[in-house]
Structure formats: structure tokens, C-alpha cells
Short mmCIF file of C-alpha atoms and ligand atoms in Angstrom, two decimals:
data_model
loop_
_atom_site.label_atom_id
_atom_site.label_comp_id
_atom_site.label_asym_id
_atom_site.label_seq_id
_atom_site.Cartn_x
_atom_site.Cartn_y
_atom_site.Cartn_z
CA UNK A 1 -23.61 -0.30 16.37
CA UNK A 2 -20.52 0.61 14.74
CA UNK A 3 -20.10 1.87 10.89
CA UNK A 4 -16.83 -0.68 8.91
CA UNK A 5 -14.72 0.72 6.99
CA UNK A 6 -11.44 0.43 4.79
CA UNK A 7 -7.79 1.55 5.19
CA UNK A 8 -6.05 0.16 2.35
CA UNK A 9 -7.22 -0.81 -0.57
CA UNK A 10 -5.44 -0.16 -4.09
CA UNK A 11 -7.13 1.45 -7.38
CA UNK A 12 -5.31 1.39 -10.90
CA UNK A 13 -3.32 4.47 -10.37
CA UNK A 14 -1.54 1.95 -8.78
CA UNK A 15 -1.73 -1.91 -8.91
CA UNK A 16 -4.90 -2.48 -8.22
CA UNK A 17 -7.75 -3.18 -11.15
CA UNK A 18 -10.60 -0.86 -10.28
CA UNK A 19 -10.99 2.54 -11.27
CA UNK A 20 -11.20 5.35 -7.36
CA UNK A 21 -15.16 6.30 -8.64
CA UNK A 22 -15.88 2.63 -9.48
CA UNK A 23 -13.63 1.76 -6.21
CA UNK A 24 -16.23 4.17 -3.93
CA UNK A 25 -19.53 2.61 -5.25
CA UNK A 26 -18.34 -1.35 -4.70
CA UNK A 27 -16.89 0.85 -1.04
CA UNK A 28 -20.58 1.93 -0.69
CA UNK A 29 -22.36 -1.94 -2.41
CA UNK A 30 -20.22 -3.92 0.43
CA UNK A 31 -22.04 -1.09 3.05
CA UNK A 32 -18.85 0.45 4.11
CA UNK A 33 -19.79 4.12 5.67
CA UNK A 34 -15.56 5.44 4.93
CA UNK A 35 -12.85 4.38 2.12
CA UNK A 36 -9.05 4.98 2.42
CA UNK A 37 -7.38 4.46 -0.67
CA UNK A 38 -4.04 3.66 -0.42
CA UNK A 39 -2.16 3.57 -3.54
CA UNK A 40 1.53 3.23 -3.69
CA UNK A 41 3.39 5.78 -4.43
CA UNK A 42 0.80 8.09 -5.58
CA UNK A 43 -2.05 10.43 -4.42
CA UNK A 44 -3.97 10.03 -8.39
CA UNK A 45 -6.84 8.82 -7.37
CA UNK A 46 -7.84 10.14 -4.10
CA UNK A 47 -9.83 13.26 -5.82
CA UNK A 48 -11.81 11.64 -8.05
CA UNK A 49 -12.79 8.97 -4.97
CA UNK A 50 -13.66 11.53 -2.63
CA UNK A 51 -15.60 12.84 -5.27
CA UNK A 52 -17.49 10.05 -5.86
CA UNK A 53 -17.94 9.57 -2.23
CA UNK A 54 -19.12 13.00 -1.90
CA UNK A 55 -21.98 12.05 -4.34
CA UNK A 56 -23.32 8.60 -3.07
CA UNK A 57 -22.79 9.33 0.63
CA UNK A 58 -19.32 7.54 1.40
CA UNK A 59 -16.61 8.86 3.37
CA UNK A 60 -13.57 8.74 1.70
CA UNK A 61 -10.16 9.46 3.35
CA UNK A 62 -6.32 10.63 1.44
CA UNK A 63 -4.45 7.57 1.78
CA UNK A 64 -0.68 6.60 0.74
CA UNK A 65 1.40 3.25 0.62
CA UNK A 66 5.23 4.10 0.91
CA UNK A 67 7.81 1.49 0.50
CA UNK A 68 10.46 2.07 3.31
CA UNK A 69 13.76 -0.21 3.63
CA UNK A 70 14.52 -0.36 7.20
CA UNK A 71 18.05 -1.51 7.98
CA UNK A 72 17.40 -4.90 9.53
CA UNK A 73 14.12 -5.63 9.10
CA UNK A 74 14.26 -4.42 4.91
CA UNK A 75 11.51 -4.04 3.19
CA UNK A 76 8.46 -2.69 5.20
CA UNK A 77 5.32 -1.10 3.51
CA UNK A 78 4.69 2.40 5.30
CA UNK A 79 0.34 4.02 5.27
CA UNK A 80 0.20 7.31 5.19
CA UNK A 81 -3.22 9.09 6.17
CA UNK A 82 -5.65 12.06 6.48
CA UNK A 83 -2.52 14.04 4.93
CA UNK A 84 -3.22 16.63 2.56
CA UNK A 85 -2.49 15.31 -1.14
CA UNK A 86 -1.43 18.80 -2.71
CA UNK A 87 1.59 19.18 -0.71
CA UNK A 88 4.52 20.27 -2.85
CA UNK A 89 7.02 18.13 -0.97
CA UNK A 90 5.60 15.19 -0.95
CA UNK A 91 4.38 15.49 -4.91
CA UNK A 92 7.20 16.38 -5.24
CA UNK A 93 8.93 12.38 -4.25
CA UNK A 94 6.39 10.99 -5.38
CA UNK A 95 6.82 11.94 -8.48
CA UNK A 96 10.96 10.32 -8.26
CA UNK A 97 9.68 7.85 -6.56
CA UNK A 98 7.22 6.66 -9.85
CA UNK A 99 10.53 7.57 -12.11
CA UNK A 100 12.28 5.19 -10.94
CA UNK A 101 10.22 2.14 -10.18
CA UNK A 102 9.95 2.85 -14.52
CA UNK A 103 12.95 2.36 -14.63
CA UNK A 104 13.15 -0.36 -12.46
CA UNK A 105 10.38 -1.63 -14.93
CA UNK A 106 12.94 -1.18 -17.69
CA UNK A 107 15.32 -3.48 -15.55
CA UNK A 108 13.11 -6.33 -14.96
CA UNK A 109 12.30 -6.51 -18.35
CA UNK A 110 15.74 -6.59 -19.64
CA UNK A 111 15.97 -9.73 -16.98
CA UNK A 112 12.80 -11.24 -18.13
CA UNK A 113 14.35 -10.80 -22.14
CA UNK A 114 17.59 -13.07 -21.20
CA UNK A 115 15.73 -15.26 -19.92
CA UNK A 116 14.29 -16.03 -23.26
CA UNK A 117 10.98 -14.44 -22.56
CA UNK A 118 8.99 -11.65 -24.90
CA UNK A 119 7.65 -9.06 -23.15
CA UNK A 120 8.37 -5.72 -24.18
CA UNK A 121 9.07 -1.97 -21.89
CA UNK A 122 6.18 -0.66 -23.87
CA UNK A 123 3.37 -3.82 -23.17
CA UNK A 124 4.23 -3.25 -19.46
CA UNK A 125 3.69 0.44 -19.91
CA UNK A 126 0.60 -0.40 -21.51
CA UNK A 127 -1.09 -2.76 -18.49
CA UNK A 128 0.29 0.25 -15.96
CA UNK A 129 -0.57 2.89 -17.73
CA UNK A 130 2.64 4.73 -17.69
CA UNK A 131 1.30 7.52 -19.90
CA UNK A 132 -1.31 8.52 -18.02
CA UNK A 133 1.27 8.28 -14.93
CA UNK A 134 0.57 5.82 -12.97
CA UNK A 135 3.19 4.36 -10.37
CA UNK A 136 4.03 1.27 -12.31
CA UNK A 137 5.03 -2.33 -10.48
CA UNK A 138 5.65 -6.02 -9.99
CA UNK A 139 2.25 -6.56 -10.28
CA UNK A 140 1.59 -5.09 -14.07
CA UNK A 141 4.59 -7.23 -15.23
CA UNK A 142 2.91 -10.64 -14.04
CA UNK A 143 -0.17 -9.48 -15.59
CA UNK A 144 1.76 -8.99 -19.56
CA UNK A 145 3.69 -12.48 -18.60
CA UNK A 146 -0.01 -14.03 -17.76
CA UNK A 147 -1.66 -12.44 -20.77
CA UNK A 148 1.13 -13.66 -22.83
CA UNK A 149 0.32 -17.73 -21.36
CA UNK A 150 3.62 -17.73 -19.22
CA UNK A 151 2.10 -18.12 -16.02
CA UNK A 152 -1.37 -18.83 -14.39
CA UNK A 153 -1.70 -16.28 -11.84
CA UNK A 154 -0.18 -12.94 -10.68
CA UNK A 155 0.97 -15.41 -7.88
CA UNK A 156 2.56 -17.86 -9.83
CA UNK A 157 4.47 -15.02 -11.97
CA UNK A 158 5.73 -13.21 -8.80
CA UNK A 159 7.07 -17.16 -7.86
CA UNK A 160 8.21 -18.26 -10.86
CA UNK A 161 10.23 -14.30 -11.93
CA UNK A 162 9.02 -11.91 -9.89
CA UNK A 163 9.59 -12.52 -6.46
CA UNK A 164 12.88 -11.76 -3.92
CA UNK A 165 15.02 -14.05 -4.78
CA UNK A 166 13.33 -14.84 -8.31
CA UNK A 167 15.64 -14.80 -12.06
CA UNK A 168 13.48 -10.93 -12.39
CA UNK A 169 14.00 -9.60 -9.00
CA UNK A 170 14.94 -6.12 -9.05
CA UNK A 171 14.77 -4.07 -5.83
CA UNK A 172 13.55 -0.54 -5.97
CA UNK A 173 14.41 2.82 -4.74
CA UNK A 174 12.30 2.94 -1.45
CA UNK A 175 13.11 6.43 1.79
CA UNK A 176 14.47 5.12 5.08
CA UNK A 177 11.90 5.00 7.58
CA UNK A 178 12.42 8.37 9.49
CA UNK A 179 12.21 9.83 5.54
CA UNK A 180 9.09 7.79 5.15
CA UNK A 181 7.26 8.95 8.82
CA UNK A 182 9.23 13.22 7.86
CA UNK A 183 6.96 12.96 4.66
CA UNK A 184 3.81 12.06 5.23
CA UNK A 185 3.93 14.12 9.44
CA UNK A 186 4.54 17.49 7.55
CA UNK A 187 1.79 17.21 4.75
CA UNK A 188 -0.20 17.01 7.68
CA UNK A 189 -1.31 12.85 8.32
CA UNK A 190 -0.43 10.29 10.17
CA UNK A 191 1.85 7.21 9.53
CA UNK A 192 0.73 3.71 10.82
CA UNK A 193 2.70 0.33 9.55
CA UNK A 194 1.30 -1.81 7.02
CA UNK A 195 1.67 -5.91 7.31
CA UNK A 196 3.99 -6.08 9.65
CA UNK A 197 3.42 -10.06 8.91
CA UNK A 198 6.32 -9.40 6.10
CA UNK A 199 8.12 -8.86 8.73
CA UNK A 200 10.51 -11.23 10.09
CA UNK A 201 8.46 -12.35 13.77
CA UNK A 202 12.06 -12.44 15.94
CA UNK A 203 12.23 -8.74 14.78
CA UNK A 204 8.74 -7.00 14.30
CA UNK A 205 8.28 -6.04 18.09
CA UNK A 206 11.41 -4.64 18.17
CA UNK A 207 11.16 -2.64 15.01
CA UNK A 208 7.58 -1.74 15.75
CA UNK A 209 8.70 -0.14 19.11
CA UNK A 210 12.08 1.93 17.35
CA UNK A 211 9.21 3.23 14.81
CA UNK A 212 7.59 4.99 17.63
CA UNK A 213 10.25 6.05 18.94
CA UNK A 214 10.50 8.06 15.14
CA UNK A 215 6.74 9.29 16.24
CA UNK A 216 4.77 6.73 13.65
CA UNK A 217 0.80 6.37 14.82
CA UNK A 218 -0.52 3.15 14.66
CA UNK A 219 -0.04 -0.08 12.57
CA UNK A 220 -2.77 -2.10 11.25
CA UNK A 221 -3.76 -5.13 13.09
CA UNK A 222 -6.21 -6.47 10.42
CA UNK A 223 -5.62 -7.25 7.55
CA UNK A 224 -5.86 -10.08 5.27
CA UNK A 225 -2.56 -11.24 5.20
CA UNK A 226 -2.24 -11.61 9.50
CA UNK A 227 -3.10 -15.09 11.08
CA UNK A 228 -4.59 -14.71 14.82
CA UNK A 229 -0.40 -14.79 15.65
CA UNK A 230 -0.17 -11.08 14.31
CA UNK A 231 -3.26 -10.06 14.98
CA UNK A 232 -2.43 -10.82 18.82
CA UNK A 233 1.23 -9.84 19.11
CA UNK A 234 0.50 -6.43 17.07
CA UNK A 235 -2.68 -5.32 19.18
CA UNK A 236 -0.64 -6.36 22.02
CA UNK A 237 1.99 -3.68 21.18
CA UNK A 238 -0.31 -1.12 19.95
CA UNK A 239 -1.85 -1.17 23.37
CA UNK A 240 1.71 -1.32 25.62
CA UNK A 241 2.97 2.40 23.31
CA UNK A 242 0.14 3.56 22.88
CA UNK A 243 -0.35 3.26 18.70
CA UNK A 244 -3.83 2.98 17.28
CA UNK A 245 -4.81 -0.35 16.33
CA UNK A 246 -5.86 0.28 12.73
CA UNK A 247 -7.45 -2.84 9.78
CA UNK A 248 -7.52 -3.04 6.13
CA UNK A 249 -8.00 -5.17 3.16
CA UNK A 250 -5.58 -4.09 1.51
CA UNK A 251 -7.84 -4.77 -1.79
CA UNK A 252 -6.00 -5.00 -4.89
CA UNK A 253 -8.91 -5.91 -7.87
CA UNK A 254 -8.33 -9.48 -9.75
CA UNK A 255 -4.47 -8.83 -9.07
CA UNK A 256 -5.73 -9.81 -5.93
CA UNK A 257 -7.93 -12.80 -6.43
CA UNK A 258 -9.83 -14.17 -2.57
CA UNK A 259 -9.03 -10.43 -1.26
CA UNK A 260 -12.59 -8.68 -0.76
CA UNK A 261 -12.93 -4.52 -0.06
CA UNK A 262 -13.97 -4.45 3.65
CA UNK A 263 -13.95 -8.01 4.11
CA UNK A 264 -10.23 -9.50 3.55
CA UNK A 265 -9.64 -12.95 2.67
CA UNK A 266 -12.62 -15.51 3.50
CA UNK A 267 -14.02 -12.25 5.88
CA UNK A 268 -10.51 -11.92 7.97
CA UNK A 269 -10.59 -8.68 8.22
CA UNK A 270 -13.43 -6.15 10.04
CA UNK A 271 -12.36 -2.54 11.12
CA UNK A 272 -14.40 -0.06 12.67
CA UNK A 273 -15.17 4.21 12.21
CA UNK A 274 -13.60 4.39 15.88
CA UNK A 275 -10.59 3.58 14.03
CA UNK A 276 -10.49 6.21 11.33
CA UNK A 277 -11.82 8.73 14.32
CA UNK A 278 -8.79 7.72 16.07
CA UNK A 279 -6.04 8.42 13.38
CA UNK A 280 -8.35 12.14 12.72
CA UNK A 281 -8.11 12.52 16.52
CA UNK A 282 -4.02 11.79 16.24
CA UNK A 283 -3.62 13.98 13.42
CA UNK A 284 -5.78 16.59 15.05
CA UNK A 285 -3.33 16.69 17.94
CA UNK A 286 -0.57 16.74 15.58
CA UNK A 287 -0.76 19.45 13.36
CA UNK A 288 -1.54 21.75 16.57
CA UNK A 289 0.72 24.56 17.52
CA UNK A 290 1.11 23.19 20.94
CA UNK A 291 1.81 19.53 19.69
CA UNK A 292 5.05 18.40 20.92
CA UNK A 293 7.50 15.95 19.43
CA UNK A 294 8.00 15.23 15.43
P1 LIG B 301 6.59 -3.87 -5.84
O1 LIG B 301 5.70 -2.83 -5.29
O2 LIG B 301 6.23 -3.22 -8.00
O3 LIG B 301 7.63 -3.91 -5.10
O4 LIG B 301 5.65 -4.20 -6.52
C1 LIG B 301 4.41 -4.95 -5.00
C2 LIG B 301 3.42 -5.18 -5.10
O5 LIG B 301 3.29 -6.44 -5.44
C3 LIG B 301 2.60 -5.19 -3.69
O6 LIG B 301 2.50 -3.93 -2.93
C4 LIG B 301 1.23 -6.57 -3.92
O7 LIG B 301 0.75 -5.89 -4.63
C5 LIG B 301 2.47 -7.73 -5.23
N1 LIG B 301 3.26 -8.56 -4.46
C6 LIG B 301 3.77 -8.68 -4.04
N2 LIG B 301 3.88 -9.31 -3.10
C7 LIG B 301 3.22 -10.83 -3.78
C8 LIG B 301 2.87 -12.28 -4.16
N3 LIG B 301 4.52 -12.51 -4.07
N4 LIG B 301 2.31 -12.70 -4.56
C9 LIG B 301 1.74 -11.62 -5.22
N5 LIG B 301 1.04 -10.25 -5.67
C10 LIG B 301 2.58 -9.74 -4.51
FE1 LIG B 302 0.30 -3.81 -4.23
FE1 LIG B 303 1.96 -2.87 0.67
ZN1 LIG B 304 -0.84 -1.93 0.02
#
């Protein structure tokens, strides 16, 4: 019997609504044997989660989700795993990215105010726990719009105001693909392309091949947003290119209603311990002095 794991989940350190220790308890309650905490641009939830994991018997592995700007495909997300969460170059870069998120938050608020919405940066910063150094994202703005009665759900806030092309949309600073991979690899980890369903289907295969040539280690095949077609395509690409086929729910608590830790949306995600083992093997190979390439 394979133990189940979840390799993609967010906490209050970024745009999830559950505290790191609470997330681990939830994983335990769901019967998961391992969990990766993958907050946007932040490793600040990992230590608390690992501690709770040791206490109650869930393996917690370091994770991160980075936003990447690809010249052909636009915004992509790259997941990093099994790196050193104290790596100075990584911490440095993450702090810069979070600072850029703060100024972008201010620009979003400014736009919303220009359209007559009564929101302040203070409201958003409070929602995002900015004073504690958490990573500010659009879901925090969405929750403020909800609290003020402008929209009924986070989804509606994205559809009406915050999604790409909407009146409150402001792009954020993103890494180049190669820089994201290097950041993770240089910190001793492995890099996985997240939820490639968001990439234009006609460009997906070429993108995965290009990233694989840059040193990508895996692709997320199981994801709460993936349909059968994406799963089949990504699994075939993983097989062809020798990438690890990973999986995770992308749990965000109340910010993504209907997506459950471990199992995704209506049970559409299932990831076994063997996947984590494959990532560990790959990370160990990368770290060994005889390893070749980036
Ligand atoms: P940001 O990193 O600030 O650009 O915000 C992106 C985050 O917002 C994603 O990681 C998701 O958690 C969430 N998100 C993006 N698009 C939507 C959407 N259409 N509906 C709800 N949440 C979304
Ligand atoms: Fe998110
Ligand atoms: Fe993502
Ligand atoms: Zn995510």
C-alpha cells in the first residue's frame, strides 16, 4: 500500500488561509505520510511545519513556488523542493521578490481606488500579514474586496478586478526561467514545472522540452486544475524527457474553496510516496560531486 503525499500546498505565509502547523495537522488527519509546504516566494512556513511534522509523524519537505516570466508563454510557476531553506542567495532573492509584491500591492490598490473602490493598502497589508513579512498576493486583495461587499467570492474578485486584463491588474516581478532553476539548484534542490494547464496548449510541449534542456527535474502531472488531457500529455512528456511526474493539490484553504489537501477537487489528485522518493534521488544526484550539468 503506497502512502499518499501532497507536494503543493500554501499557508498564511503566502496566500493560503491555514497556519503551517495547522496544515500539517490537516495532512495527518487526511492520512498523508508526507507534505511539501510551497508558499509563493517564501520559505518562512517551513520550519514551523517541520517541527509539527516531527511531533505528529508527518514528513515535511521544504518547498517554494516561484513565478517565472517565459518569453513565449508568459507567466509560469516553478516549484522548488528539497533545497536548504537557509541558503543565503535564495533568502536574499525571496526578500527582493516579496518587497516587489508590496509595491505592486500598492499599485493595485491605487487602481482600485481610481475606480471608486474604498480599499486601502493598510486593509490589504493587514489581510496579508505584511508586518510579519508574509508574501502579499492578489488573493489578499480579493479577500478585502469580499469583506467590503464588493464581490461575493475570491473568484469573483479575480473575474471582475484582479485577473489579467481586468481594471485592477498589475503584473508582478518575475524571474527568468533559467534564474528560477538556478536559484533552486544552487540551494541544493530540484525544480518542477507547476500546473502547466495555465500554459497555452499549443506551446506546452515545446516549453517543457526547453525547460528540460535547462535542467528542469519534473512536471506536475496531478493537479486540482488538470483534466485528463493535460495529465496524459504531461505524463508522456515526463516519460519522454526523463522528468519526475509529480502531483499536488495546490491547497489554499478558504482562498480556493473546493480544493482539498491531498485529494484536490472532488478527489482528482493522488500522489504517492514514490514520487517524493524519485525527487529525493534526483536531488541527491544533483548534489553529488560527480553529477554533471546544471
Ligand atoms: P499573485 O501571486 O499575487 O499574482 O496571485 C496569484 C495567486 O492568485 C495564485 O497563486 C492563486 O492562488 C490565485 N489565483 C490566480 N488566479 C485566480 C483566479 N482566477 N481565481 C482565484 N484565485 C486565483
Ligand atoms: Fe496562490
Ligand atoms: Fe501556482
Ligand atoms: Zn500554488
